[in-house]
PDB file of C-alpha atoms in Angstrom:
ATOM      1  CA  MET A   1      15.326  11.630 -10.247  1.00 36.00           C
ATOM      2  CA  TRP A   2      19.057  11.723 -10.877  1.00 35.00           C
ATOM      3  CA  ALA A   3      21.020   9.261  -8.788  1.00 41.00           C
ATOM      4  CA  THR A   4      24.360  10.123  -7.166  1.00 46.00           C
ATOM      5  CA  ALA A   5      26.787   7.530  -5.795  1.00 47.00           C
ATOM      6  CA  ALA A   6      26.879   6.873  -2.082  1.00 51.00           C
ATOM      7  CA  HIS A   7      30.238   6.835  -0.334  1.00 51.00           C
ATOM      8  CA  ALA A   8      31.146   4.542   2.559  1.00 51.00           C
ATOM      9  CA  GLY A   9      29.309   5.429   5.740  1.00 74.00           C
ATOM     10  CA  GLN A  10      27.113   8.049   4.128  1.00 83.00           C
ATOM     11  CA  VAL A  11      23.861   6.193   4.597  1.00 88.00           C
ATOM     12  CA  GLU A  12      24.537   5.503   8.266  1.00 85.00           C
ATOM     13  CA  VAL A  13      25.078   9.197   8.899  1.00 83.00           C
ATOM     14  CA  ILE A  14      21.842  10.067   7.105  1.00 84.00           C
ATOM     15  CA  LEU A  15      19.880   7.515   9.141  1.00 83.00           C
ATOM     16  CA  ARG A  16      20.952   8.831  12.529  1.00 78.00           C
ATOM     17  CA  ASP A  17      18.315  11.556  12.534  1.00 63.00           C
ATOM     18  CA  ALA A  18      15.688   9.240  11.133  1.00 65.00           C
ATOM     19  CA  GLU A  19      16.043   6.968  14.143  1.00 63.00           C
ATOM     20  CA  ARG A  20      14.632   9.697  16.409  1.00 62.00           C
ATOM     21  CA  PHE A  21      11.252   9.214  14.797  1.00 59.00           C
ATOM     22  CA  ASP A  22      10.691  12.946  14.438  1.00 70.00           C
ATOM     23  CA  PRO A  23       8.523  13.039  11.289  1.00 72.00           C
ATOM     24  CA  SER A  24      10.331  15.935   9.639  1.00 77.00           C
ATOM     25  CA  GLN A  25      13.755  14.447  10.311  1.00 81.00           C
ATOM     26  CA  PHE A  26      12.628  11.020   9.084  1.00 83.00           C
ATOM     27  CA  SER A  27      11.223  12.473   5.863  1.00 86.00           C
ATOM     28  CA  ALA A  28      14.378  14.506   5.315  1.00 87.00           C
ATOM     29  CA  ALA A  29      16.511  11.399   5.729  1.00 87.00           C
ATOM     30  CA  MET A  30      14.437   9.479   3.197  1.00 89.00           C
ATOM     31  CA  ARG A  31      14.722  12.340   0.714  1.00 90.00           C
ATOM     32  CA  ARG A  32      18.509  12.263   1.043  1.00 90.00           C
ATOM     33  CA  ILE A  33      18.776   8.503   0.589  1.00 92.00           C
ATOM     34  CA  LEU A  34      16.483   8.102  -2.450  1.00 92.00           C
ATOM     35  CA  PRO A  35      18.709  10.096  -4.898  1.00 93.00           C
ATOM     36  CA  LEU A  36      21.561   7.670  -4.039  1.00 92.00           C
ATOM     37  CA  GLY A  37      19.604   4.907  -5.771  1.00 93.00           C
ATOM     38  CA  ALA A  38      21.177   1.451  -6.039  1.00 93.00           C
ATOM     39  CA  SER A  39      24.474   2.669  -4.629  1.00 93.00           C
ATOM     40  CA  ALA A  40      22.831   3.014  -1.197  1.00 93.00           C
ATOM     41  CA  LEU A  41      21.566  -0.585  -1.115  1.00 95.00           C
ATOM     42  CA  PRO A  42      24.762  -2.422  -0.066  1.00 94.00           C
ATOM     43  CA  GLU A  43      25.244  -0.218   2.987  1.00 94.00           C
ATOM     44  CA  LEU A  44      21.578  -0.453   3.941  1.00 96.00           C
ATOM     45  CA  LEU A  45      21.759  -4.225   3.838  1.00 96.00           C
ATOM     46  CA  GLU A  46      24.989  -4.241   5.833  1.00 95.00           C
ATOM     47  CA  LEU A  47      23.442  -1.985   8.430  1.00 94.00           C
ATOM     48  CA  ALA A  48      20.394  -4.242   8.652  1.00 96.00           C
ATOM     49  CA  GLY A  49      22.643  -7.191   9.448  1.00 95.00           C
ATOM     50  CA  GLN A  50      24.376  -5.296  12.247  1.00 93.00           C
ATOM     51  CA  THR A  51      21.365  -4.423  14.387  1.00 93.00           C
ATOM     52  CA  GLU A  52      18.191  -5.669  16.006  1.00 95.00           C
ATOM     53  CA  ASP A  53      17.149  -2.178  17.160  1.00 91.00           C
ATOM     54  CA  GLU A  54      13.547  -1.671  16.090  1.00 92.00           C
ATOM     55  CA  HIS A  55      13.907   2.051  15.313  1.00 88.00           C
ATOM     56  CA  ARG A  56      16.997   1.584  13.141  1.00 89.00           C
ATOM     57  CA  LEU A  57      15.521  -1.415  11.356  1.00 93.00           C
ATOM     58  CA  PHE A  58      12.318   0.475  10.661  1.00 92.00           C
ATOM     59  CA  ALA A  59      14.282   3.304   8.969  1.00 91.00           C
ATOM     60  CA  ILE A  60      16.533   0.892   7.078  1.00 94.00           C
ATOM     61  CA  CYS A  61      13.677  -1.226   5.722  1.00 96.00           C
ATOM     62  CA  GLU A  62      11.592   1.819   4.890  1.00 94.00           C
ATOM     63  CA  ALA A  63      14.466   3.182   2.815  1.00 95.00           C
ATOM     64  CA  ILE A  64      14.930  -0.168   1.065  1.00 96.00           C
ATOM     65  CA  GLU A  65      11.254  -0.334   0.192  1.00 95.00           C
ATOM     66  CA  ARG A  66      11.219   3.215  -1.146  1.00 95.00           C
ATOM     67  CA  LEU A  67      14.273   2.562  -3.321  1.00 95.00           C
ATOM     68  CA  ASP A  68      12.168  -0.133  -5.009  1.00 94.00           C
ATOM     69  CA  ILE A  69      15.052  -2.130  -6.471  1.00 95.00           C
ATOM     70  CA  ALA A  70      14.434  -5.773  -7.391  1.00 93.00           C
ATOM     71  CA  ASP A  71      17.451  -7.587  -5.945  1.00 93.00           C
ATOM     72  CA  ALA A  72      17.695 -11.076  -4.466  1.00 92.00           C
ATOM     73  CA  SER A  73      20.250  -9.894  -1.891  1.00 95.00           C
ATOM     74  CA  ILE A  74      17.463  -7.990  -0.103  1.00 96.00           C
ATOM     75  CA  ALA A  75      15.600 -11.168   0.757  1.00 95.00           C
ATOM     76  CA  THR A  76      18.811 -12.799   1.954  1.00 95.00           C
ATOM     77  CA  ALA A  77      19.555  -9.888   4.303  1.00 97.00           C
ATOM     78  CA  LEU A  78      16.012  -9.282   5.600  1.00 97.00           C
ATOM     79  CA  THR A  79      14.740 -12.848   6.052  1.00 96.00           C
ATOM     80  CA  PRO A  80      16.178 -13.050   9.612  1.00 97.00           C
ATOM     81  CA  LYS A  81      14.284  -9.850  10.498  1.00 97.00           C
ATOM     82  CA  LEU A  82      10.938 -11.563   9.793  1.00 97.00           C
ATOM     83  CA  ARG A  83      11.298 -13.249  13.174  1.00 96.00           C
ATOM     84  CA  HIS A  84      11.838  -9.973  15.060  1.00 98.00           C
ATOM     85  CA  PRO A  85       9.752  -9.665  18.277  1.00 98.00           C
ATOM     86  CA  LYS A  86       8.502  -6.201  17.334  1.00 97.00           C
ATOM     87  CA  TRP A  87       5.695  -6.337  14.791  1.00 97.00           C
ATOM     88  CA  VAL A  88       6.663  -2.998  13.222  1.00 96.00           C
ATOM     89  CA  VAL A  89       9.971  -4.518  12.116  1.00 97.00           C
ATOM     90  CA  ARG A  90       8.311  -7.635  10.703  1.00 98.00           C
ATOM     91  CA  SER A  91       5.864  -5.398   8.872  1.00 98.00           C
ATOM     92  CA  THR A  92       8.343  -2.923   7.432  1.00 97.00           C
ATOM     93  CA  CYS A  93      11.108  -5.369   6.614  1.00 98.00           C
ATOM     94  CA  GLY A  94       8.595  -7.954   5.339  1.00 97.00           C
ATOM     95  CA  SER A  95       7.012  -5.348   3.079  1.00 97.00           C
ATOM     96  CA  ALA A  96      10.417  -4.241   1.794  1.00 97.00           C
ATOM     97  CA  MET A  97      11.321  -7.829   1.017  1.00 96.00           C
ATOM     98  CA  ALA A  98       7.938  -8.570  -0.561  1.00 94.00           C
ATOM     99  CA  GLY A  99       8.082  -5.520  -2.824  1.00 93.00           C
ATOM    100  CA  THR A 100      11.600  -6.099  -4.095  1.00 94.00           C
ATOM    101  CA  LEU A 101      11.641  -9.826  -4.953  1.00 92.00           C
ATOM    102  CA  PRO A 102      12.830 -10.407  -8.533  1.00 91.00           C
ATOM    103  CA  GLN A 103      10.514 -12.221 -10.943  1.00 86.00           C
ATOM    104  CA  GLY A 104      10.659 -15.942 -10.330  1.00 86.00           C
ATOM    105  CA  ALA A 105      12.051 -15.607  -6.820  1.00 88.00           C
ATOM    106  CA  ASP A 106      10.982 -17.946  -4.057  1.00 88.00           C
ATOM    107  CA  ASN A 107       8.502 -16.006  -1.927  1.00 89.00           C
ATOM    108  CA  ARG A 108       7.323 -18.723   0.418  1.00 90.00           C
ATOM    109  CA  THR A 109       8.947 -17.245   3.551  1.00 93.00           C
ATOM    110  CA  VAL A 110       7.333 -13.837   3.241  1.00 92.00           C
ATOM    111  CA  VAL A 111       4.016 -15.299   2.058  1.00 92.00           C
ATOM    112  CA  ASP A 112       3.928 -17.571   5.113  1.00 93.00           C
ATOM    113  CA  LEU A 113       4.387 -14.478   7.302  1.00 94.00           C
ATOM    114  CA  ALA A 114       1.558 -12.655   5.467  1.00 92.00           C
ATOM    115  CA  MET A 115      -0.750 -15.544   6.134  1.00 91.00           C
ATOM    116  CA  SER A 116       0.164 -16.417   9.719  1.00 91.00           C
ATOM    117  CA  ASP A 117       1.613 -13.478  11.609  1.00 96.00           C
ATOM    118  CA  PRO A 118      -0.306 -12.825  14.863  1.00 95.00           C
ATOM    119  CA  GLU A 119      -0.318  -9.076  14.155  1.00 97.00           C
ATOM    120  CA  CYS A 120      -2.970  -8.107  11.624  1.00 96.00           C
ATOM    121  CA  ALA A 121      -1.060  -5.109  10.265  1.00 96.00           C
ATOM    122  CA  VAL A 122       1.912  -7.334   9.338  1.00 97.00           C
ATOM    123  CA  ARG A 123      -0.251  -9.638   7.291  1.00 96.00           C
ATOM    124  CA  GLN A 124      -2.075  -6.830   5.472  1.00 96.00           C
ATOM    125  CA  ASN A 125       0.970  -4.653   4.765  1.00 96.00           C
ATOM    126  CA  ILE A 126       2.961  -7.542   3.290  1.00 96.00           C
ATOM    127  CA  ALA A 127       0.014  -8.644   1.176  1.00 94.00           C
ATOM    128  CA  MET A 128      -0.225  -5.110  -0.240  1.00 93.00           C
ATOM    129  CA  ALA A 129       3.504  -5.093  -1.079  1.00 93.00           C
ATOM    130  CA  LEU A 130       3.814  -8.591  -2.579  1.00 88.00           C
ATOM    131  CA  GLU A 131       3.811  -8.472  -6.364  1.00 79.00           C
ATOM    132  CA  VAL A 132       5.825 -11.498  -7.431  1.00 75.00           C
ATOM    133  CA  ASN A 133       4.241 -14.932  -7.826  1.00 74.00           C
ATOM    134  CA  PRO A 134       1.290 -14.382  -5.473  1.00 74.00           C
ATOM    135  CA  PRO A 135      -0.371 -17.656  -4.313  1.00 86.00           C
ATOM    136  CA  CYS A 136      -3.665 -16.654  -5.910  1.00 90.00           C
ATOM    137  CA  ASP A 137      -5.794 -19.610  -4.831  1.00 92.00           C
ATOM    138  CA  ALA A 138      -4.809 -19.076  -1.206  1.00 92.00           C
ATOM    139  CA  TRP A 139      -5.365 -15.330  -1.355  1.00 93.00           C
ATOM    140  CA  THR A 140      -8.774 -15.805  -2.916  1.00 95.00           C
ATOM    141  CA  THR A 141      -9.851 -18.190  -0.181  1.00 95.00           C
ATOM    142  CA  MET A 142      -8.731 -15.705   2.446  1.00 94.00           C
ATOM    143  CA  ALA A 143     -10.469 -12.789   0.739  1.00 96.00           C
ATOM    144  CA  TRP A 144     -13.837 -14.532   0.877  1.00 97.00           C
ATOM    145  CA  SER A 145     -13.493 -15.557   4.495  1.00 96.00           C
ATOM    146  CA  ALA A 146     -15.392 -14.077   7.440  1.00 97.00           C
ATOM    147  CA  ASP A 147     -12.159 -13.270   9.321  1.00 95.00           C
ATOM    148  CA  ALA A 148     -11.708  -9.536   8.897  1.00 95.00           C
ATOM    149  CA  CYS A 149      -7.929  -9.480   9.067  1.00 95.00           C
ATOM    150  CA  GLY A 150      -7.475 -12.425   6.743  1.00 94.00           C
ATOM    151  CA  ALA A 151     -10.105 -11.163   4.314  1.00 97.00           C
ATOM    152  CA  VAL A 152      -8.387  -7.798   3.928  1.00 96.00           C
ATOM    153  CA  ALA A 153      -4.930  -9.420   3.507  1.00 95.00           C
ATOM    154  CA  GLY A 154      -6.396 -11.851   0.979  1.00 95.00           C
ATOM    155  CA  THR A 155      -8.059  -9.027  -0.933  1.00 96.00           C
ATOM    156  CA  TYR A 156      -4.823  -7.109  -1.306  1.00 95.00           C
ATOM    157  CA  GLY A 157      -3.114 -10.335  -2.332  1.00 93.00           C
ATOM    158  CA  VAL A 158      -5.754 -10.987  -4.976  1.00 94.00           C
ATOM    159  CA  ALA A 159      -5.058  -7.553  -6.470  1.00 93.00           C
ATOM    160  CA  HIS A 160      -1.791  -8.912  -7.902  1.00 89.00           C
ATOM    161  CA  CYS A 161      -3.374 -11.971  -9.551  1.00 91.00           C
ATOM    162  CA  VAL A 162      -4.641 -12.531 -13.113  1.00 88.00           C
ATOM    163  CA  GLY A 163      -8.273 -11.475 -13.356  1.00 92.00           C
ATOM    164  CA  ALA A 164      -7.910  -9.224 -10.329  1.00 95.00           C
ATOM    165  CA  ALA A 165     -10.304  -6.555 -11.613  1.00 96.00           C
ATOM    166  CA  ASP A 166     -13.262  -8.929 -11.784  1.00 96.00           C
ATOM    167  CA  THR A 167     -12.484 -10.550  -8.431  1.00 97.00           C
ATOM    168  CA  LEU A 168     -12.139  -7.171  -6.722  1.00 98.00           C
ATOM    169  CA  LEU A 169     -15.447  -6.069  -8.137  1.00 98.00           C
ATOM    170  CA  ALA A 170     -17.127  -9.236  -6.879  1.00 98.00           C
ATOM    171  CA  LEU A 171     -15.630  -8.615  -3.460  1.00 98.00           C
ATOM    172  CA  THR A 172     -16.848  -5.031  -3.484  1.00 98.00           C
ATOM    173  CA  ARG A 173     -20.375  -6.342  -3.927  1.00 97.00           C
ATOM    174  CA  ASP A 174     -20.389  -9.510  -1.823  1.00 97.00           C
ATOM    175  CA  ALA A 175     -17.375  -9.835   0.509  1.00 97.00           C
ATOM    176  CA  LYS A 176     -18.350 -11.224   3.875  1.00 96.00           C
ATOM    177  CA  VAL A 177     -16.830  -8.375   5.882  1.00 96.00           C
ATOM    178  CA  PRO A 178     -17.098  -4.615   5.210  1.00 95.00           C
ATOM    179  CA  SER A 179     -13.354  -4.093   5.561  1.00 96.00           C
ATOM    180  CA  ALA A 180     -12.713  -6.472   2.645  1.00 97.00           C
ATOM    181  CA  ARG A 181     -15.169  -4.599   0.465  1.00 97.00           C
ATOM    182  CA  GLU A 182     -13.358  -1.365   1.313  1.00 97.00           C
ATOM    183  CA  ALA A 183      -9.976  -2.993   0.587  1.00 97.00           C
ATOM    184  CA  ALA A 184     -11.298  -4.209  -2.785  1.00 98.00           C
ATOM    185  CA  LEU A 185     -12.248  -0.655  -3.738  1.00 98.00           C
ATOM    186  CA  SER A 186      -8.885   0.646  -2.545  1.00 97.00           C
ATOM    187  CA  ALA A 187      -6.973  -1.989  -4.504  1.00 96.00           C
ATOM    188  CA  ALA A 188      -8.998  -1.380  -7.655  1.00 97.00           C
ATOM    189  CA  ARG A 189      -7.616   2.138  -7.831  1.00 97.00           C
ATOM    190  CA  GLU A 190      -4.215   0.669  -8.662  1.00 94.00           C
ATOM    191  CA  LEU A 191      -5.586  -1.251 -11.662  1.00 96.00           C
ATOM    192  CA  PRO A 192      -6.786  -0.052 -15.102  1.00 96.00           C
ATOM    193  CA  PRO A 193     -10.391   1.288 -15.066  1.00 96.00           C
ATOM    194  CA  ASN A 194     -13.036  -1.445 -14.969  1.00 97.00           C
ATOM    195  CA  PRO A 195     -16.233  -0.320 -16.780  1.00 97.00           C
ATOM    196  CA  ALA A 196     -18.047  -3.338 -15.374  1.00 98.00           C
ATOM    197  CA  GLY A 197     -18.011  -1.607 -12.006  1.00 98.00           C
ATOM    198  CA  LEU A 198     -20.016   1.421 -13.154  1.00 98.00           C
ATOM    199  CA  GLU A 199     -23.334   0.602 -11.481  1.00 98.00           C
ATOM    200  CA  THR A 200     -21.627  -0.573  -8.302  1.00 98.00           C
ATOM    201  CA  TYR A 201     -19.697   2.710  -7.999  1.00 98.00           C
ATOM    202  CA  ARG A 202     -22.852   4.701  -8.725  1.00 98.00           C
ATOM    203  CA  ALA A 203     -24.760   2.871  -6.010  1.00 98.00           C
ATOM    204  CA  LEU A 204     -22.018   3.554  -3.444  1.00 97.00           C
ATOM    205  CA  VAL A 205     -21.836   7.233  -4.350  1.00 97.00           C
ATOM    206  CA  ASP A 206     -25.626   7.543  -4.179  1.00 97.00           C
ATOM    207  CA  ALA A 207     -25.624   5.945  -0.721  1.00 95.00           C
ATOM    208  CA  ALA A 208     -23.345   8.804   0.367  1.00 90.00           C
ATOM    209  CA  LYS A 209     -22.160   6.969   3.473  1.00 92.00           C
ATOM    210  CA  ARG A 210     -19.137   9.044   4.347  1.00 93.00           C
ATOM    211  CA  ASP A 211     -16.447   6.457   4.843  1.00 95.00           C
ATOM    212  CA  ASN A 212     -13.343   5.384   2.944  1.00 95.00           C
ATOM    213  CA  ALA A 213     -15.431   3.235   0.596  1.00 96.00           C
ATOM    214  CA  LEU A 214     -17.313   6.317  -0.572  1.00 97.00           C
ATOM    215  CA  ALA A 215     -14.113   8.208  -1.321  1.00 97.00           C
ATOM    216  CA  TYR A 216     -12.700   5.274  -3.294  1.00 98.00           C
ATOM    217  CA  ALA A 217     -15.999   4.794  -5.163  1.00 98.00           C
ATOM    218  CA  ALA A 218     -16.070   8.454  -6.160  1.00 98.00           C
ATOM    219  CA  GLU A 219     -12.521   8.173  -7.519  1.00 98.00           C
ATOM    220  CA  LEU A 220     -13.375   5.023  -9.467  1.00 98.00           C
ATOM    221  CA  LEU A 221     -16.569   6.511 -10.815  1.00 98.00           C
ATOM    222  CA  GLY A 222     -14.491   9.393 -12.161  1.00 98.00           C
ATOM    223  CA  ARG A 223     -12.596   6.870 -14.291  1.00 97.00           C
ATOM    224  CA  VAL A 224     -15.538   5.077 -15.850  1.00 97.00           C
ATOM    225  CA  GLY A 225     -18.537   7.417 -15.446  1.00 97.00           C
ATOM    226  CA  ASP A 226     -20.088   9.853 -17.857  1.00 97.00           C
ATOM    227  CA  GLY A 227     -21.936  13.180 -17.806  1.00 97.00           C
ATOM    228  CA  SER A 228     -24.938  11.668 -16.093  1.00 97.00           C
ATOM    229  CA  ASP A 229     -22.771  11.059 -13.014  1.00 98.00           C
ATOM    230  CA  LEU A 230     -21.902  14.713 -12.518  1.00 98.00           C
ATOM    231  CA  PRO A 231     -25.023  15.545 -10.436  1.00 97.00           C
ATOM    232  CA  ARG A 232     -24.463  12.633  -8.006  1.00 97.00           C
ATOM    233  CA  LEU A 233     -20.830  13.653  -7.572  1.00 98.00           C
ATOM    234  CA  GLN A 234     -21.803  17.296  -7.153  1.00 97.00           C
ATOM    235  CA  ASN A 235     -24.140  16.207  -4.409  1.00 96.00           C
ATOM    236  CA  LEU A 236     -21.166  14.942  -2.403  1.00 96.00           C
ATOM    237  CA  VAL A 237     -19.680  18.421  -2.656  1.00 97.00           C
ATOM    238  CA  ASP A 238     -22.930  20.200  -1.806  1.00 96.00           C
ATOM    239  CA  THR A 239     -23.645  18.055   1.244  1.00 95.00           C
ATOM    240  CA  ASP A 240     -20.084  18.001   2.558  1.00 95.00           C
ATOM    241  CA  PRO A 241     -20.103  18.792   6.278  1.00 94.00           C
ATOM    242  CA  PHE A 242     -16.692  20.459   5.917  1.00 94.00           C
ATOM    243  CA  GLY A 243     -17.824  23.162   3.517  1.00 93.00           C
ATOM    244  CA  GLY A 244     -16.656  21.366   0.421  1.00 93.00           C
ATOM    245  CA  GLN A 245     -13.141  20.800   1.746  1.00 94.00           C
ATOM    246  CA  GLY A 246     -13.646  17.257   3.106  1.00 96.00           C
ATOM    247  CA  VAL A 247     -11.972  14.267   1.467  1.00 96.00           C
ATOM    248  CA  HIS A 248     -15.202  13.093  -0.164  1.00 96.00           C
ATOM    249  CA  ALA A 249     -15.847  16.498  -1.722  1.00 97.00           C
ATOM    250  CA  VAL A 250     -12.251  16.693  -2.959  1.00 97.00           C
ATOM    251  CA  ARG A 251     -12.481  13.235  -4.513  1.00 97.00           C
ATOM    252  CA  ALA A 252     -15.827  14.109  -6.086  1.00 98.00           C
ATOM    253  CA  ARG A 253     -14.436  17.262  -7.679  1.00 98.00           C
ATOM    254  CA  GLU A 254     -11.478  15.352  -9.033  1.00 98.00           C
ATOM    255  CA  ALA A 255     -13.840  12.692 -10.426  1.00 98.00           C
ATOM    256  CA  MET A 256     -16.000  15.358 -12.134  1.00 98.00           C
ATOM    257  CA  ALA A 257     -12.888  16.925 -13.671  1.00 98.00           C
ATOM    258  CA  ALA A 258     -11.810  13.514 -15.007  1.00 97.00           C
ATOM    259  CA  ILE A 259     -15.252  12.907 -16.568  1.00 97.00           C
ATOM    260  CA  ARG A 260     -15.340  16.352 -18.165  1.00 97.00           C
ATOM    261  CA  GLU A 261     -11.787  15.880 -19.493  1.00 95.00           C
ATOM    262  CA  ARG A 262     -13.002  12.767 -21.318  1.00 91.00           C
ATOM    263  CA  GLY A 263     -15.834  14.808 -22.802  1.00 84.00           C
ATOM    264  CA  GLY A 264     -18.540  13.538 -20.427  1.00 70.00           C
TER     265      GLY A 264
END
């Protein structure tokens, strides 16, 4: 995407419609900001410092996260927003900060929020976004806990650690809470294919329990499976209660196409 320079006040004008929370207007505003690239960042950070309004901060921090620019000034500007009384601000601004920390940056403030915020969504969303210097021992302990919120946050945190593929596979099999097993499958989709998970993915597809885990398992099986997996994936299509248009059938067809493309 080609970037064009932002001029003074341009970003504030764009954000006015986004603050109404109409989905189409919000999406349109984001599409107008993203081509501005790094030139939009100074004004976004200035606007963040000028307001505590939850709607405006949501739009500002969402735009910052989507720009995906590693810049230490983002953490400086957004750290005060991590104490905002509205959880949606802590979640959006915390995620924007977590996802844009430069390598080697001090992440303790945002990690503390991900591990202690009273709102579960805040903890989990920040854990998903945090990619720099994750506290892997702490995330791993959380992932194996019986606390559903902490286990999911910990699982997403583990996904950024060395050896993540093997840990996520172990969590898929043995995590103490179902939501952490589902999170492990979801996170595994962002990593290179893990052939060691083949039998686990097959078992989940064969169980055909129509939940998010099944959809993720079908996708992962498409990455590491072979021709022998085509019938089990086809079964998801044939038994789809939505006439082959449900999410599980769609994922199964995509997985079959991926296997065939590899010559399976």
